[in-house]
Amino acid sequence: MPLGERGGWERSESRYCGVETDFSDDVPSLLSFHITTGGFDYVLAPLMDPSYRPSLVEGNGLETRVLPVSGSDLVLSPSQWSSHVVGKISSWIDLDSEDEVLRMDSETTLKQEIAWATHLSLQACLLPTPKGTSCANYARCVNQILQGLTTLQLWLRVPLVKSGGGSVDATSEGLTDSWELWNSFRLLCEHDSKLSVALDVMSTLPSENSLGRWMGESVRAAILSTDSFLTNARGYPCLSKRHQKLIAGFFDHAVQVVVSGKPVHSLPKASDSNTEGTQRHPLRSYLDYVAYLFQKMEPLPEQERIELGYRDFLQAPLQPLMDNLEAQTYETFERDSIKYIQYQRAVAKALVDRVPDEKASELTTVLMVVGAGRGPLVRASLQAAEETGRKMKVYAVEKNPNAVVTLHNLVKMEGWEAIVTIISCDMRFWSATEKADILVSELLGSFGDNELSPECLDGAQRFLKPDGISIPSSYTSFIQPVTASKLYNDVKAHKDLAHFETAYVVKLHSVANLAPSQSVFTFTHPNFSTKANNQRYKKLRFNLPSDAGSALVHGFAGYFDSVLYKDVHLGIEPTTATPNMFSWFPIFFPLRKPVEVHPDSPLEVHFWRCCGSSKVWYEWSVSSPTPSPMHNTNGRSYWVGL
Amino acid sequence: MPLGERGGWERSESRYCGVETDFSDDVPSLLSFHITTGGFDYVLAPLMDPSYRPSLVEGNGLETRVLPVSGSDLVLSPSQWSSHVVGKISSWIDLDSEDEVLRMDSETTLKQEIAWATHLSLQACLLPTPKGTSCANYARCVNQILQGLTTLQLWLRVPLVKSGGGSVDATSEGLTDSWELWNSFRLLCEHDSKLSVALDVMSTLPSENSLGRWMGESVRAAILSTDSFLTNARGYPCLSKRHQKLIAGFFDHAVQVVVSGKPVHSLPKASDSNTEGTQRHPLRSYLDYVAYLFQKMEPLPEQERIELGYRDFLQAPLQPLMDNLEAQTYETFERDSIKYIQYQRAVAKALVDRVPDEKASELTTVLMVVGAGRGPLVRASLQAAEETGRKMKVYAVEKNPNAVVTLHNLVKMEGWEAIVTIISCDMRFWSATEKADILVSELLGSFGDNELSPECLDGAQRFLKPDGISIPSSYTSFIQPVTASKLYNDVKAHKDLAHFETAYVVKLHSVANLAPSQSVFTFTHPNFSTKANNQRYKKLRFNLPSDAGSALVHGFAGYFDSVLYKDVHLGIEPTTATPNMFSWFPIFFPLRKPVEVHPDSPLEVHFWRCCGSSKVWYEWSVSSPTPSPMHNTNGRSYWVGL
């Protein structure tokens, strides 16, 4: 029975809760007890008798014996197996043991159990935690298995530990950071998307920064031991504040909770009275508490629900200069009222600065909206004029003839014919008949300049007065390194170089931000200098927090912030983002090969904005701790057409 | 005029010697002086006036000015440009300067000079040494250029320095190791094969281990400053012993010497008398000394000359079990007399151990040659019998019907019909009529077991007496990590995964061995244990010498050593290799992504020998310092058929 049904969370995988069980050769009873009586959604159960060792089988051959599995496949229906059982691979296996017999037994058993799980169409199997610090042979065997799997997922069980978690001393750490174990294992298995993590949550948690890393990793389950629960005043199990926060984070990232262990809370008798004598599941109070945590989560805001389907989904950035936008795209962006409120505020301030109160009735400000689209910036500008009592003449310049149709209708409908002149022309090539006091544009991409606002405004500033104002007056791009295993695997699935050298627009969700973002390129408008050009180069250095432990950087999340006019800004850089604005998702620059970084070795990154005669593109590379190849040389994979 | 003409060295690129010159706008005179008068083969000359700066060109446009290059392309014939001039890119350029104007000027000039060099069809250009420790923007620009080049090679000038070279103290090193600079640069340029190194040889040399690394790198030129020469008793320039050894190593690796600098040796007048008043080139005595070093090199041995064409050439390993060898292959291997002398010694010792002198005339030893081919092991065995006076009966088992034809003729021609029985059959399936005392085979590959000797002998030992002898009685494979940029680039040129997961037979030459080899898998014969199998797993840990500095591991060189019988062995492991044997070149296991290793972080490597029902294959991976993906999972790219 799923944990909850409301607030938008009913669509999350995390609403299912499992329970870890011992081996049983009577699976139907196992399910009946834990699912029907206990209320759990599935069992995490061993598939084979734990006493089985292939090398001990008599006759040294398997011909005469059936595998000691938990009953025939017929004891449950295929859908029951698949929805109610996650296979738990024998925990005794140790593929990196010095003992060769144990090693061979482990390999044989692992392969037999996976084959059985595949036969049963299970959705997932839990792989036991590697026994030592070395896991190469285990990884080799799992990697062989992964090549043959189609639907079965493998969850590598890893304890959520990192010694030295709370301290600033970085030198003594490392070896006991279980993330390192996971990282080695998945690198050896080449980031296979069928390999995920199941984290054993302990009573002590590592530092916040260390926990944060996991939010960008492929974590499928959090195994909550009964030992990690506290006891509340009424004798019931509960979790510490930090544990609660962690579990909430897991719920938000589609991680399922599995309750594990023996009950350690003896509940007051009274509370059992309402179960009317029926047997109560010994772990029911733990499940109830997990369900309580799930249900007390804040409902998702409306906009978040709309955007659920976009989470971690790679989109090619728009090319509005080369392509014409479609009506639906205009429709979406025009609904972003916050953006137009900011523009209206900026225009209002510029109008007041331009024309003092005493001259408001005599001076007419010439305002040009370049890239007017279907007219929202024209409307915002006119509202600013009305609000400030300034006289204004508007030119609406738009290159998309389809949008111009709508624009004409708007002007007619609103009765703006006397004020607004529509120019159906590319702003770079229009011969204006007079010069503008204010140039208003919204040509910004997720990374600021990536939709070629600089080149467009360079072309348009010909018809701005020397002392004229550009709104926006400047914009800056930002990046930060992220762990984003899902995005990386989605890029990798294309199996070509081009997709690794492309920037994507993404609603980032299953992503761990590893360091605060830093500014990359800034453009200021107008810029009448003859020496100016729009090529840029920026070297950036990021330091991980000292208590974070190592992390894998799959690429960079990119944002922008724009100064519209003076103190009026607009942007999506997380620390200063304009609230409730939804026109831009962040941009994501992938790395061809993820780079492992440590708190004591800074990540050095280079970004270039390169300009050719017909296109603009970015190149990027990492030079430290290990140099990466240059990405997107000469814009071979990804570019924006002029 | 090339440095020398004999000893096999006349085929090496290293017989050409260049001279570094200043800028001249009269290139014909420059060539006349340095080549005709001086005797050098080519000049390393600037292509553009060093005072040129694009940003200083008047009118801020290049429309009105021609580039300040060294004269028109017509002053020399195309073949003169291409064979006598290596372009020297302006040494003032600094693409990683903080000064943006200098950076932009550098980029413009670099691109103009390369374009000019391409126009002239030069073979190579020398890129100046990066100015600081950071070189990302320089590398980005060079990488853009490399994409457009077809024949022009770029040589990055790098000083041959590594501070702390002679000491054992590894901690204070690193930053001043010029190899690091080269490594960053080429990683950023993604190992482009058109990018090589030109080393500036200084008067002080780093440690031997540090120099050794460069022998596996793509070094094209060694620039010898006149300052680095000593003066001999007669006043002539000469080099220290260590310098001489280094230059000899460069000659052996096709590296060209370029003499650079002002003459610092004032020669005794007397010696000039025989030039009869004509002007003598001021650097002539340096060239003469370089030529002397070239000419005093040992002539290449005959076998080395035959094998010159095989150096660093990737060959797919033989599959003698699946495929039948051709006559020519038998021919080549049968010429390797040393190999058969070792077998004869081993058989002789075994015969004497088997049959004491006093029973020599009564006991007949049954010897079976499995994989008899065209008969060389039959002959070696019969000679051993004759040498020891033992009576012998021989079965020659061979699966290749074409070889059996030759075998029949041999037996007839030699009159061995009474002693030798030919069995045309795969040894794994032959039903022998009697059992053997001695089983002789030579089924070894470069990596020992890689031609499936273990599987073949497991099949053949059915007809070996319980106390019988197998010759070989055991064999062991070895690997060592190597820098091998040429091999890596040749594998990479195939642009697929399969070639990175294949082992190759290669005559290793331009390869740096980074650590002593270590044993991998051992097989012992006969092996009658029922628990035995031929799967193997070995974890190895290599440490670089502490004074070596960092190095890039492109893969592993593999060898074997075999105990034929008691103290008679046969093998190609470098430290114990059987002299003058040429049947086996080493094997090379590439890495998909080269791994940088440091003396203070050991390289941990894993090799597996995996056995399926129809094939045997290796998997390999690196787990430290950074985990690599597993190579050749399930034998997907490379396997040996059973």
PDB file of N, CA and C in Angstrom, chain A residues 55 60 96 103-104 134 136-137 139-140 143-144 147 184 187-188 190 531 533 535 537 539 592-593 606 608 610 617 619 621-622 627-630 633-634 636, chain B residues 55 60 96 103-104 134 136-137 139-140 143-144 147 184 187-188 190 530-531 533 535 537 539 592-593 606 608 610 617 619 621-622 627-630 633-634 636:
ATOM      1  N   SER A  55      30.665 -25.526  -4.506  1.00  0.00           N
ATOM      2  CA  SER A  55      31.791 -26.457  -4.375  1.00  0.00           C
ATOM      3  C   SER A  55      31.490 -27.587  -3.398  1.00  0.00           C
ATOM      4  N   ASN A  60      30.325 -33.192  -7.267  1.00  0.00           N
ATOM      5  CA  ASN A  60      30.973 -32.102  -7.985  1.00  0.00           C
ATOM      6  C   ASN A  60      30.269 -31.760  -9.298  1.00  0.00           C
ATOM      7  N   ASP A  96      36.203 -10.975  -4.203  1.00  0.00           N
ATOM      8  CA  ASP A  96      37.579 -10.490  -4.114  1.00  0.00           C
ATOM      9  C   ASP A  96      38.324 -11.113  -2.943  1.00  0.00           C
ATOM     10  N   ARG A 103      35.971 -17.602  -4.024  1.00  0.00           N
ATOM     11  CA  ARG A 103      35.806 -16.702  -5.161  1.00  0.00           C
ATOM     12  C   ARG A 103      35.015 -17.374  -6.278  1.00  0.00           C
ATOM     13  N   MET A 104      35.394 -18.620  -6.582  1.00  0.00           N
ATOM     14  CA  MET A 104      34.709 -19.329  -7.662  1.00  0.00           C
ATOM     15  C   MET A 104      33.264 -19.645  -7.265  1.00  0.00           C
ATOM     16  N   SER A 134      38.806  -3.525  -2.067  1.00  0.00           N
ATOM     17  CA  SER A 134      39.042  -3.884  -3.459  1.00  0.00           C
ATOM     18  C   SER A 134      37.797  -4.572  -4.010  1.00  0.00           C
ATOM     19  N   ALA A 136      37.516  -5.245  -7.746  1.00  0.00           N
ATOM     20  CA  ALA A 136      37.682  -5.368  -9.195  1.00  0.00           C
ATOM     21  C   ALA A 136      37.086  -6.660  -9.752  1.00  0.00           C
ATOM     22  N   ASN A 137      37.275  -7.773  -9.056  1.00  0.00           N
ATOM     23  CA  ASN A 137      36.762  -9.030  -9.599  1.00  0.00           C
ATOM     24  C   ASN A 137      35.237  -9.082  -9.503  1.00  0.00           C
ATOM     25  N   ALA A 139      33.336  -6.448  -9.650  1.00  0.00           N
ATOM     26  CA  ALA A 139      32.873  -5.547 -10.708  1.00  0.00           C
ATOM     27  C   ALA A 139      32.994  -6.216 -12.083  1.00  0.00           C
ATOM     28  N   ARG A 140      34.079  -6.962 -12.292  1.00  0.00           N
ATOM     29  CA  ARG A 140      34.249  -7.652 -13.582  1.00  0.00           C
ATOM     30  C   ARG A 140      33.091  -8.619 -13.814  1.00  0.00           C
ATOM     31  N   ASN A 143      29.854  -6.748 -14.337  1.00  0.00           N
ATOM     32  CA  ASN A 143      29.881  -6.123 -15.659  1.00  0.00           C
ATOM     33  C   ASN A 143      29.575  -7.141 -16.761  1.00  0.00           C
ATOM     34  N   GLN A 144      30.094  -8.337 -16.610  1.00  0.00           N
ATOM     35  CA  GLN A 144      29.751  -9.404 -17.571  1.00  0.00           C
ATOM     36  C   GLN A 144      28.244  -9.641 -17.559  1.00  0.00           C
ATOM     37  N   GLN A 147      25.924  -6.968 -19.286  1.00  0.00           N
ATOM     38  CA  GLN A 147      25.844  -6.985 -20.749  1.00  0.00           C
ATOM     39  C   GLN A 147      24.649  -7.802 -21.236  1.00  0.00           C
ATOM     40  N   SER A 184      34.376   3.456  -7.702  1.00  0.00           N
ATOM     41  CA  SER A 184      35.247   2.467  -8.366  1.00  0.00           C
ATOM     42  C   SER A 184      34.404   1.437  -9.093  1.00  0.00           C
ATOM     43  N   LEU A 187      32.721   2.883 -12.183  1.00  0.00           N
ATOM     44  CA  LEU A 187      33.665   3.195 -13.266  1.00  0.00           C
ATOM     45  C   LEU A 187      34.108   1.907 -13.944  1.00  0.00           C
ATOM     46  N   LEU A 188      34.388   0.881 -13.147  1.00  0.00           N
ATOM     47  CA  LEU A 188      34.781  -0.406 -13.729  1.00  0.00           C
ATOM     48  C   LEU A 188      33.649  -0.972 -14.590  1.00  0.00           C
ATOM     49  N   GLU A 190      31.627   0.876 -16.202  1.00  0.00           N
ATOM     50  CA  GLU A 190      31.434   1.864 -17.252  1.00  0.00           C
ATOM     51  C   GLU A 190      30.077   2.548 -17.198  1.00  0.00           C
ATOM     52  N   LYS A 531      37.031  48.345 -30.667  1.00  0.00           N
ATOM     53  CA  LYS A 531      37.910  47.205 -30.350  1.00  0.00           C
ATOM     54  C   LYS A 531      37.125  46.020 -29.781  1.00  0.00           C
ATOM     55  N   ASN A 533      34.819  42.879 -29.131  1.00  0.00           N
ATOM     56  CA  ASN A 533      34.343  41.719 -29.892  1.00  0.00           C
ATOM     57  C   ASN A 533      33.629  40.786 -28.919  1.00  0.00           C
ATOM     58  N   GLN A 535      34.090  37.484 -28.600  1.00  0.00           N
ATOM     59  CA  GLN A 535      34.804  36.290 -28.173  1.00  0.00           C
ATOM     60  C   GLN A 535      35.106  36.446 -26.689  1.00  0.00           C
ATOM     61  N   TYR A 537      36.985  34.333 -23.105  1.00  0.00           N
ATOM     62  CA  TYR A 537      37.691  33.197 -22.521  1.00  0.00           C
ATOM     63  C   TYR A 537      37.685  33.366 -21.022  1.00  0.00           C
ATOM     64  N   LYS A 539      38.779  31.305 -17.322  1.00  0.00           N
ATOM     65  CA  LYS A 539      39.312  30.175 -16.550  1.00  0.00           C
ATOM     66  C   LYS A 539      38.697  30.228 -15.169  1.00  0.00           C
ATOM     67  N   ARG A 592      32.843  14.658 -21.626  1.00  0.00           N
ATOM     68  CA  ARG A 592      32.950  13.371 -22.327  1.00  0.00           C
ATOM     69  C   ARG A 592      33.333  12.261 -21.377  1.00  0.00           C
ATOM     70  N   LYS A 593      34.228  12.580 -20.454  1.00  0.00           N
ATOM     71  CA  LYS A 593      34.569  11.600 -19.427  1.00  0.00           C
ATOM     72  C   LYS A 593      34.448  12.310 -18.090  1.00  0.00           C
ATOM     73  N   HIS A 606      37.847  25.596 -18.172  1.00  0.00           N
ATOM     74  CA  HIS A 606      37.993  26.676 -19.146  1.00  0.00           C
ATOM     75  C   HIS A 606      36.771  26.709 -20.057  1.00  0.00           C
ATOM     76  N   TRP A 608      35.264  28.849 -23.483  1.00  0.00           N
ATOM     77  CA  TRP A 608      35.492  29.824 -24.534  1.00  0.00           C
ATOM     78  C   TRP A 608      34.190  30.094 -25.269  1.00  0.00           C
ATOM     79  N   CYS A 610      33.463  31.313 -28.937  1.00  0.00           N
ATOM     80  CA  CYS A 610      34.187  31.532 -30.182  1.00  0.00           C
ATOM     81  C   CYS A 610      33.218  32.033 -31.240  1.00  0.00           C
ATOM     82  N   TRP A 617      29.997  29.510 -31.120  1.00  0.00           N
ATOM     83  CA  TRP A 617      29.965  28.255 -30.375  1.00  0.00           C
ATOM     84  C   TRP A 617      30.792  28.362 -29.109  1.00  0.00           C
ATOM     85  N   GLU A 619      33.552  26.295 -26.585  1.00  0.00           N
ATOM     86  CA  GLU A 619      34.427  25.153 -26.354  1.00  0.00           C
ATOM     87  C   GLU A 619      34.658  25.105 -24.856  1.00  0.00           C
ATOM     88  N   SER A 621      36.832  22.800 -21.509  1.00  0.00           N
ATOM     89  CA  SER A 621      37.736  21.721 -21.096  1.00  0.00           C
ATOM     90  C   SER A 621      38.055  21.859 -19.624  1.00  0.00           C
ATOM     91  N   VAL A 622      38.534  20.755 -19.068  1.00  0.00           N
ATOM     92  CA  VAL A 622      39.024  20.730 -17.692  1.00  0.00           C
ATOM     93  C   VAL A 622      40.533  20.589 -17.783  1.00  0.00           C
ATOM     94  N   PRO A 627      43.669  16.751 -17.121  1.00  0.00           N
ATOM     95  CA  PRO A 627      43.184  17.435 -18.324  1.00  0.00           C
ATOM     96  C   PRO A 627      42.208  16.565 -19.114  1.00  0.00           C
ATOM     97  N   SER A 628      41.141  17.182 -19.540  1.00  0.00           N
ATOM     98  CA  SER A 628      40.181  16.510 -20.422  1.00  0.00           C
ATOM     99  C   SER A 628      40.532  16.891 -21.853  1.00  0.00           C
ATOM    100  N   PRO A 629      40.024  16.166 -22.836  1.00  0.00           N
ATOM    101  CA  PRO A 629      40.157  16.700 -24.193  1.00  0.00           C
ATOM    102  C   PRO A 629      39.342  17.987 -24.324  1.00  0.00           C
ATOM    103  N   MET A 630      39.681  18.781 -25.313  1.00  0.00           N
ATOM    104  CA  MET A 630      38.927  19.980 -25.614  1.00  0.00           C
ATOM    105  C   MET A 630      37.556  19.520 -26.143  1.00  0.00           C
ATOM    106  N   THR A 633      35.583  21.388 -30.436  1.00  0.00           N
ATOM    107  CA  THR A 633      36.586  22.134 -31.185  1.00  0.00           C
ATOM    108  C   THR A 633      36.006  22.656 -32.498  1.00  0.00           C
ATOM    109  N   ASN A 634      36.218  23.930 -32.749  1.00  0.00           N
ATOM    110  CA  ASN A 634      35.708  24.575 -33.966  1.00  0.00           C
ATOM    111  C   ASN A 634      34.190  24.474 -34.094  1.00  0.00           C
ATOM    112  N   ARG A 636      32.409  21.869 -33.859  1.00  0.00           N
ATOM    113  CA  ARG A 636      32.108  20.739 -34.760  1.00  0.00           C
ATOM    114  C   ARG A 636      30.806  20.034 -34.408  1.00  0.00           C
TER     115      ARG A 636
ATOM    116  N   SER B  55      47.847  43.761 -33.628  1.00  0.00           N
ATOM    117  CA  SER B  55      47.136  44.903 -33.046  1.00  0.00           C
ATOM    118  C   SER B  55      47.836  46.232 -33.331  1.00  0.00           C
ATOM    119  N   ASN B  60      44.050  49.393 -38.155  1.00  0.00           N
ATOM    120  CA  ASN B  60      43.393  48.277 -37.487  1.00  0.00           C
ATOM    121  C   ASN B  60      42.781  47.288 -38.477  1.00  0.00           C
ATOM    122  N   ASP B  96      48.299  32.238 -23.155  1.00  0.00           N
ATOM    123  CA  ASP B  96      47.727  32.157 -21.811  1.00  0.00           C
ATOM    124  C   ASP B  96      48.125  33.354 -20.962  1.00  0.00           C
ATOM    125  N   ARG B 103      47.085  38.127 -25.957  1.00  0.00           N
ATOM    126  CA  ARG B 103      46.455  36.827 -26.215  1.00  0.00           C
ATOM    127  C   ARG B 103      45.830  36.804 -27.611  1.00  0.00           C
ATOM    128  N   MET B 104      45.110  37.873 -27.939  1.00  0.00           N
ATOM    129  CA  MET B 104      44.446  37.923 -29.240  1.00  0.00           C
ATOM    130  C   MET B 104      45.478  38.029 -30.365  1.00  0.00           C
ATOM    131  N   SER B 134      50.291  27.079 -17.141  1.00  0.00           N
ATOM    132  CA  SER B 134      48.954  26.892 -17.683  1.00  0.00           C
ATOM    133  C   SER B 134      49.036  27.005 -19.204  1.00  0.00           C
ATOM    134  N   ALA B 136      46.011  26.046 -21.335  1.00  0.00           N
ATOM    135  CA  ALA B 136      44.724  25.608 -21.874  1.00  0.00           C
ATOM    136  C   ALA B 136      44.309  26.399 -23.116  1.00  0.00           C
ATOM    137  N   ASN B 137      44.517  27.703 -23.110  1.00  0.00           N
ATOM    138  CA  ASN B 137      44.073  28.480 -24.266  1.00  0.00           C
ATOM    139  C   ASN B 137      44.974  28.215 -25.476  1.00  0.00           C
ATOM    140  N   ALA B 139      46.500  25.398 -26.019  1.00  0.00           N
ATOM    141  CA  ALA B 139      46.106  24.061 -26.489  1.00  0.00           C
ATOM    142  C   ALA B 139      44.774  24.124 -27.249  1.00  0.00           C
ATOM    143  N   ARG B 140      43.842  24.953 -26.765  1.00  0.00           N
ATOM    144  CA  ARG B 140      42.550  25.078 -27.465  1.00  0.00           C
ATOM    145  C   ARG B 140      42.775  25.572 -28.882  1.00  0.00           C
ATOM    146  N   ASN B 143      44.557  22.964 -30.975  1.00  0.00           N
ATOM    147  CA  ASN B 143      43.622  21.884 -31.278  1.00  0.00           C
ATOM    148  C   ASN B 143      42.663  22.276 -32.400  1.00  0.00           C
ATOM    149  N   GLN B 144      42.227  23.520 -32.404  1.00  0.00           N
ATOM    150  CA  GLN B 144      41.398  23.996 -33.526  1.00  0.00           C
ATOM    151  C   GLN B 144      42.179  23.866 -34.832  1.00  0.00           C
ATOM    152  N   GLN B 147      42.671  20.278 -36.368  1.00  0.00           N
ATOM    153  CA  GLN B 147      41.529  19.685 -37.076  1.00  0.00           C
ATOM    154  C   GLN B 147      41.600  19.935 -38.575  1.00  0.00           C
ATOM    155  N   SER B 184      49.737  17.652 -20.310  1.00  0.00           N
ATOM    156  CA  SER B 184      48.508  18.459 -20.299  1.00  0.00           C
ATOM    157  C   SER B 184      48.148  18.890 -21.711  1.00  0.00           C
ATOM    158  N   LEU B 187      46.891  15.973 -23.837  1.00  0.00           N
ATOM    159  CA  LEU B 187      45.584  15.475 -23.409  1.00  0.00           C
ATOM    160  C   LEU B 187      44.493  16.433 -23.860  1.00  0.00           C
ATOM    161  N   LEU B 188      44.759  17.736 -23.703  1.00  0.00           N
ATOM    162  CA  LEU B 188      43.783  18.734 -24.157  1.00  0.00           C
ATOM    163  C   LEU B 188      43.582  18.622 -25.668  1.00  0.00           C
ATOM    164  N   GLU B 190      43.786  15.867 -27.235  1.00  0.00           N
ATOM    165  CA  GLU B 190      43.258  14.529 -27.467  1.00  0.00           C
ATOM    166  C   GLU B 190      44.219  13.623 -28.240  1.00  0.00           C
ATOM    167  N   THR B 530      41.215 -33.006 -10.650  1.00  0.00           N
ATOM    168  CA  THR B 530      39.863 -32.842 -11.210  1.00  0.00           C
ATOM    169  C   THR B 530      39.310 -31.459 -10.912  1.00  0.00           C
ATOM    170  N   LYS B 531      39.878 -30.798  -9.909  1.00  0.00           N
ATOM    171  CA  LYS B 531      39.370 -29.466  -9.558  1.00  0.00           C
ATOM    172  C   LYS B 531      39.981 -28.365 -10.425  1.00  0.00           C
ATOM    173  N   ASN B 533      41.075 -25.846 -13.281  1.00  0.00           N
ATOM    174  CA  ASN B 533      40.481 -25.231 -14.462  1.00  0.00           C
ATOM    175  C   ASN B 533      41.452 -24.186 -14.984  1.00  0.00           C
ATOM    176  N   GLN B 535      40.726 -21.014 -15.833  1.00  0.00           N
ATOM    177  CA  GLN B 535      40.417 -19.619 -15.570  1.00  0.00           C
ATOM    178  C   GLN B 535      41.474 -19.079 -14.610  1.00  0.00           C
ATOM    179  N   TYR B 537      42.853 -15.340 -12.424  1.00  0.00           N
ATOM    180  CA  TYR B 537      42.683 -13.926 -12.054  1.00  0.00           C
ATOM    181  C   TYR B 537      43.937 -13.484 -11.336  1.00  0.00           C
ATOM    182  N   LYS B 539      45.881  -9.913  -9.682  1.00  0.00           N
ATOM    183  CA  LYS B 539      45.943  -8.481  -9.377  1.00  0.00           C
ATOM    184  C   LYS B 539      47.404  -8.101  -9.242  1.00  0.00           C
ATOM    185  N   ARG B 592      41.882   1.738 -23.061  1.00  0.00           N
ATOM    186  CA  ARG B 592      40.973   2.620 -23.796  1.00  0.00           C
ATOM    187  C   ARG B 592      41.282   4.071 -23.514  1.00  0.00           C
ATOM    188  N   LYS B 593      41.591   4.372 -22.284  1.00  0.00           N
ATOM    189  CA  LYS B 593      42.025   5.726 -21.950  1.00  0.00           C
ATOM    190  C   LYS B 593      43.323   5.612 -21.182  1.00  0.00           C
ATOM    191  N   HIS B 606      44.401  -5.412 -13.119  1.00  0.00           N
ATOM    192  CA  HIS B 606      43.783  -6.727 -12.978  1.00  0.00           C
ATOM    193  C   HIS B 606      43.717  -7.403 -14.343  1.00  0.00           C
ATOM    194  N   TRP B 608      42.275 -11.012 -16.178  1.00  0.00           N
ATOM    195  CA  TRP B 608      41.520 -12.244 -16.054  1.00  0.00           C
ATOM    196  C   TRP B 608      41.691 -13.083 -17.318  1.00  0.00           C
ATOM    197  N   CYS B 610      39.418 -15.811 -18.996  1.00  0.00           N
ATOM    198  CA  CYS B 610      38.057 -16.331 -18.872  1.00  0.00           C
ATOM    199  C   CYS B 610      37.850 -17.426 -19.905  1.00  0.00           C
ATOM    200  N   TRP B 617      39.154 -15.885 -23.456  1.00  0.00           N
ATOM    201  CA  TRP B 617      39.487 -14.485 -23.674  1.00  0.00           C
ATOM    202  C   TRP B 617      40.076 -13.874 -22.395  1.00  0.00           C
ATOM    203  N   GLU B 619      40.139 -10.391 -19.938  1.00  0.00           N
ATOM    204  CA  GLU B 619      39.576  -9.092 -19.598  1.00  0.00           C
ATOM    205  C   GLU B 619      40.648  -8.385 -18.768  1.00  0.00           C
ATOM    206  N   SER B 621      41.633  -4.505 -16.504  1.00  0.00           N
ATOM    207  CA  SER B 621      41.228  -3.178 -16.050  1.00  0.00           C
ATOM    208  C   SER B 621      42.277  -2.629 -15.097  1.00  0.00           C
ATOM    209  N   VAL B 622      42.219  -1.330 -14.914  1.00  0.00           N
ATOM    210  CA  VAL B 622      43.047  -0.640 -13.938  1.00  0.00           C
ATOM    211  C   VAL B 622      42.118  -0.205 -12.819  1.00  0.00           C
ATOM    212  N   PRO B 627      40.081   4.179 -11.550  1.00  0.00           N
ATOM    213  CA  PRO B 627      39.529   2.984 -12.178  1.00  0.00           C
ATOM    214  C   PRO B 627      39.232   3.203 -13.661  1.00  0.00           C
ATOM    215  N   SER B 628      39.604   2.251 -14.464  1.00  0.00           N
ATOM    216  CA  SER B 628      39.258   2.259 -15.890  1.00  0.00           C
ATOM    217  C   SER B 628      37.999   1.429 -16.061  1.00  0.00           C
ATOM    218  N   PRO B 629      37.344   1.553 -17.208  1.00  0.00           N
ATOM    219  CA  PRO B 629      36.283   0.574 -17.465  1.00  0.00           C
ATOM    220  C   PRO B 629      36.909  -0.804 -17.676  1.00  0.00           C
ATOM    221  N   MET B 630      36.107  -1.842 -17.492  1.00  0.00           N
ATOM    222  CA  MET B 630      36.543  -3.198 -17.761  1.00  0.00           C
ATOM    223  C   MET B 630      36.766  -3.313 -19.268  1.00  0.00           C
ATOM    224  N   THR B 633      34.812  -7.137 -21.963  1.00  0.00           N
ATOM    225  CA  THR B 633      33.820  -7.879 -21.191  1.00  0.00           C
ATOM    226  C   THR B 633      33.193  -8.999 -22.019  1.00  0.00           C
ATOM    227  N   ASN B 634      33.159 -10.176 -21.437  1.00  0.00           N
ATOM    228  CA  ASN B 634      32.606 -11.366 -22.119  1.00  0.00           C
ATOM    229  C   ASN B 634      33.326 -11.668 -23.429  1.00  0.00           C
ATOM    230  N   ARG B 636      33.905  -9.668 -25.807  1.00  0.00           N
ATOM    231  CA  ARG B 636      33.085  -9.098 -26.891  1.00  0.00           C
ATOM    232  C   ARG B 636      33.921  -8.626 -28.079  1.00  0.00           C
TER     233      ARG B 636
END
